[in-house]
Amino acid sequence: QVQLVESGGGLVQPGGSLRLSCAASGSIFTIYAMGWYRQGPGKQRELVARINIGRSTVYADSVKGRFTISRDNAKNTVYLQMNSLKPEDTAVYYCHLRANVNYWGQGTQVTVSS
């Protein structure tokens, strides 16, 4: 059984920064990609950033230049550094792992408000 444990969410003022972490544990043979999705109030879940097995990255246009995704393979952990946060970044952020099946974390709330 694979588990994803997220941490790092919280309340931050506009312009501030947060760092999300997601640690994967369990029997994982090959991780094809890890990433972050988010779901804001009244919105559909959307991709924020993804890092693939070859370390190539994909970002949503709305976060390019502000967010950075990285991965520690030895720890099976993915990070999302979020800078210059805006109120529209407010959402529940979900960690995602793609192996032979898809796995999801429980979600962590990020609120950007003054």
PDB file of C-alpha atoms in Angstrom:
ATOM      1  CA  GLN A   1       0.000   0.000   0.000  1.00  0.00           C
ATOM      2  CA  VAL A   2       1.370   3.397  -0.996  1.00  0.00           C
ATOM      3  CA  GLN A   3       0.822   6.419   1.221  1.00  0.00           C
ATOM      4  CA  LEU A   4       1.421  10.072   0.434  1.00  0.00           C
ATOM      5  CA  VAL A   5       1.886  12.386   3.401  1.00  0.00           C
ATOM      6  CA  GLU A   6       1.680  16.100   2.699  1.00  0.00           C
ATOM      7  CA  SER A   7       2.808  18.987   4.842  1.00  0.00           C
ATOM      8  CA  GLY A   8       3.500  22.698   4.632  1.00  0.00           C
ATOM      9  CA  GLY A   9       0.137  24.278   3.955  1.00  0.00           C
ATOM     10  CA  GLY A  10      -1.232  27.207   5.900  1.00  0.00           C
ATOM     11  CA  LEU A  11      -2.233  30.848   5.874  1.00  0.00           C
ATOM     12  CA  VAL A  12       0.040  33.394   4.230  1.00  0.00           C
ATOM     13  CA  GLN A  13      -0.282  37.001   3.168  1.00  0.00           C
ATOM     14  CA  PRO A  14      -0.222  37.972  -0.508  1.00  0.00           C
ATOM     15  CA  GLY A  15       3.352  38.104  -1.729  1.00  0.00           C
ATOM     16  CA  GLY A  16       4.459  35.547   0.811  1.00  0.00           C
ATOM     17  CA  SER A  17       5.946  32.082   0.383  1.00  0.00           C
ATOM     18  CA  LEU A  18       5.169  28.527   1.410  1.00  0.00           C
ATOM     19  CA  ARG A  19       6.858  25.204   0.791  1.00  0.00           C
ATOM     20  CA  LEU A  20       4.813  22.054   0.425  1.00  0.00           C
ATOM     21  CA  SER A  21       6.286  18.592   0.918  1.00  0.00           C
ATOM     22  CA  CYS A  22       4.932  15.184  -0.012  1.00  0.00           C
ATOM     23  CA  ALA A  23       6.623  12.000   1.136  1.00  0.00           C
ATOM     24  CA  ALA A  24       5.711   8.688  -0.455  1.00  0.00           C
ATOM     25  CA  SER A  25       6.040   5.418   1.406  1.00  0.00           C
ATOM     26  CA  GLY A  26       5.229   1.804   0.623  1.00  0.00           C
ATOM     27  CA  SER A  27       6.022  -0.578  -2.195  1.00  0.00           C
ATOM     28  CA  ILE A  28       6.749   1.517  -5.257  1.00  0.00           C
ATOM     29  CA  PHE A  29       8.711  -0.062  -8.089  1.00  0.00           C
ATOM     30  CA  THR A  30       8.799   2.776 -10.560  1.00  0.00           C
ATOM     31  CA  ILE A  31       7.603   6.349 -10.054  1.00  0.00           C
ATOM     32  CA  TYR A  32       6.857   7.850 -13.430  1.00  0.00           C
ATOM     33  CA  ALA A  33       5.923  11.264 -12.108  1.00  0.00           C
ATOM     34  CA  MET A  34       5.107  13.172  -8.958  1.00  0.00           C
ATOM     35  CA  GLY A  35       3.313  16.428  -8.790  1.00  0.00           C
ATOM     36  CA  TRP A  36       0.793  18.775  -7.264  1.00  0.00           C
ATOM     37  CA  TYR A  37      -2.779  19.545  -8.180  1.00  0.00           C
ATOM     38  CA  ARG A  38      -5.081  22.049  -6.557  1.00  0.00           C
ATOM     39  CA  GLN A  39      -8.784  22.628  -6.209  1.00  0.00           C
ATOM     40  CA  GLY A  40     -10.052  26.078  -5.342  1.00  0.00           C
ATOM     41  CA  PRO A  41     -13.530  26.905  -4.053  1.00  0.00           C
ATOM     42  CA  GLY A  42     -16.079  26.114  -6.741  1.00  0.00           C
ATOM     43  CA  LYS A  43     -13.395  25.060  -9.197  1.00  0.00           C
ATOM     44  CA  GLN A  44     -12.239  21.834 -10.786  1.00  0.00           C
ATOM     45  CA  ARG A  45      -9.023  20.178  -9.728  1.00  0.00           C
ATOM     46  CA  GLU A  46      -6.143  21.398 -11.890  1.00  0.00           C
ATOM     47  CA  LEU A  47      -2.490  20.546 -12.397  1.00  0.00           C
ATOM     48  CA  VAL A  48      -0.111  22.953 -10.696  1.00  0.00           C
ATOM     49  CA  ALA A  49       3.253  21.322 -11.400  1.00  0.00           C
ATOM     50  CA  ARG A  50       4.670  17.909 -12.218  1.00  0.00           C
ATOM     51  CA  ILE A  51       8.163  16.445 -12.298  1.00  0.00           C
ATOM     52  CA  ASN A  52       8.657  13.411 -14.509  1.00  0.00           C
ATOM     53  CA  ILE A  53      10.962  10.413 -14.175  1.00  0.00           C
ATOM     54  CA  GLY A  54      13.596  12.138 -16.314  1.00  0.00           C
ATOM     55  CA  ARG A  55      13.298  15.273 -14.152  1.00  0.00           C
ATOM     56  CA  SER A  56      11.527  17.283 -16.824  1.00  0.00           C
ATOM     57  CA  THR A  57       8.935  19.594 -15.348  1.00  0.00           C
ATOM     58  CA  VAL A  58       5.540  20.929 -16.312  1.00  0.00           C
ATOM     59  CA  TYR A  59       3.891  24.001 -14.794  1.00  0.00           C
ATOM     60  CA  ALA A  60       0.498  25.594 -15.097  1.00  0.00           C
ATOM     61  CA  ASP A  61       0.774  28.948 -16.851  1.00  0.00           C
ATOM     62  CA  SER A  62      -0.640  30.678 -13.803  1.00  0.00           C
ATOM     63  CA  VAL A  63       2.288  29.623 -11.603  1.00  0.00           C
ATOM     64  CA  LYS A  64       5.243  29.802 -13.989  1.00  0.00           C
ATOM     65  CA  GLY A  65       8.027  31.932 -12.585  1.00  0.00           C
ATOM     66  CA  ARG A  66       6.568  31.792  -9.074  1.00  0.00           C
ATOM     67  CA  PHE A  67       6.452  28.086  -8.167  1.00  0.00           C
ATOM     68  CA  THR A  68       9.262  25.554  -8.356  1.00  0.00           C
ATOM     69  CA  ILE A  69       8.856  21.799  -8.098  1.00  0.00           C
ATOM     70  CA  SER A  70      11.712  19.550  -7.057  1.00  0.00           C
ATOM     71  CA  ARG A  71      12.186  15.957  -6.017  1.00  0.00           C
ATOM     72  CA  ASP A  72      14.464  13.974  -3.723  1.00  0.00           C
ATOM     73  CA  ASN A  73      14.558  10.477  -5.210  1.00  0.00           C
ATOM     74  CA  ALA A  74      16.334   8.987  -2.212  1.00  0.00           C
ATOM     75  CA  LYS A  75      13.472  10.081   0.033  1.00  0.00           C
ATOM     76  CA  ASN A  76      10.655   9.624  -2.515  1.00  0.00           C
ATOM     77  CA  THR A  77       9.685  13.172  -1.653  1.00  0.00           C
ATOM     78  CA  VAL A  78       8.473  15.982  -3.855  1.00  0.00           C
ATOM     79  CA  TYR A  79       8.516  19.645  -2.908  1.00  0.00           C
ATOM     80  CA  LEU A  80       6.666  22.684  -4.181  1.00  0.00           C
ATOM     81  CA  GLN A  81       8.244  26.032  -3.396  1.00  0.00           C
ATOM     82  CA  MET A  82       5.584  28.711  -3.808  1.00  0.00           C
ATOM     83  CA  ASN A  83       6.685  32.342  -3.960  1.00  0.00           C
ATOM     84  CA  SER A  84       4.839  35.585  -4.656  1.00  0.00           C
ATOM     85  CA  LEU A  85       1.598  33.956  -3.604  1.00  0.00           C
ATOM     86  CA  LYS A  86      -1.668  35.512  -4.716  1.00  0.00           C
ATOM     87  CA  PRO A  87      -5.204  35.225  -3.310  1.00  0.00           C
ATOM     88  CA  GLU A  88      -6.153  33.182  -6.378  1.00  0.00           C
ATOM     89  CA  ASP A  89      -3.648  30.529  -5.294  1.00  0.00           C
ATOM     90  CA  THR A  90      -5.962  29.718  -2.397  1.00  0.00           C
ATOM     91  CA  ALA A  91      -6.945  26.072  -2.725  1.00  0.00           C
ATOM     92  CA  VAL A  92      -6.546  22.593  -1.351  1.00  0.00           C
ATOM     93  CA  TYR A  93      -3.308  21.237  -2.777  1.00  0.00           C
ATOM     94  CA  TYR A  94      -3.082  17.520  -3.499  1.00  0.00           C
ATOM     95  CA  CYS A  95       0.035  15.495  -4.004  1.00  0.00           C
ATOM     96  CA  HIS A  96      -0.096  13.033  -6.897  1.00  0.00           C
ATOM     97  CA  LEU A  97       2.123  10.069  -7.701  1.00  0.00           C
ATOM     98  CA  ARG A  98       1.928   8.171 -10.959  1.00  0.00           C
ATOM     99  CA  ALA A  99       3.275   4.645 -10.855  1.00  0.00           C
ATOM    100  CA  ASN A 100       1.413   1.707 -12.382  1.00  0.00           C
ATOM    101  CA  VAL A 101      -1.604   3.287 -10.740  1.00  0.00           C
ATOM    102  CA  ASN A 102      -2.347   6.802  -9.562  1.00  0.00           C
ATOM    103  CA  TYR A 103      -2.044   7.738  -5.909  1.00  0.00           C
ATOM    104  CA  TRP A 104      -3.316  10.879  -4.182  1.00  0.00           C
ATOM    105  CA  GLY A 105      -2.569  12.575  -0.905  1.00  0.00           C
ATOM    106  CA  GLN A 106      -5.268  13.739   1.463  1.00  0.00           C
ATOM    107  CA  GLY A 107      -4.772  17.393   0.567  1.00  0.00           C
ATOM    108  CA  THR A 108      -3.380  20.401   2.404  1.00  0.00           C
ATOM    109  CA  GLN A 109      -5.061  23.790   2.598  1.00  0.00           C
ATOM    110  CA  VAL A 110      -3.249  26.866   1.313  1.00  0.00           C
ATOM    111  CA  THR A 111      -4.925  30.186   2.044  1.00  0.00           C
ATOM    112  CA  VAL A 112      -3.538  33.459   0.725  1.00  0.00           C
ATOM    113  CA  SER A 113      -5.204  36.386   2.416  1.00  0.00           C
ATOM    114  CA  SER A 114      -4.411  39.625   4.177  1.00  0.00           C
TER     115      SER A 114
END
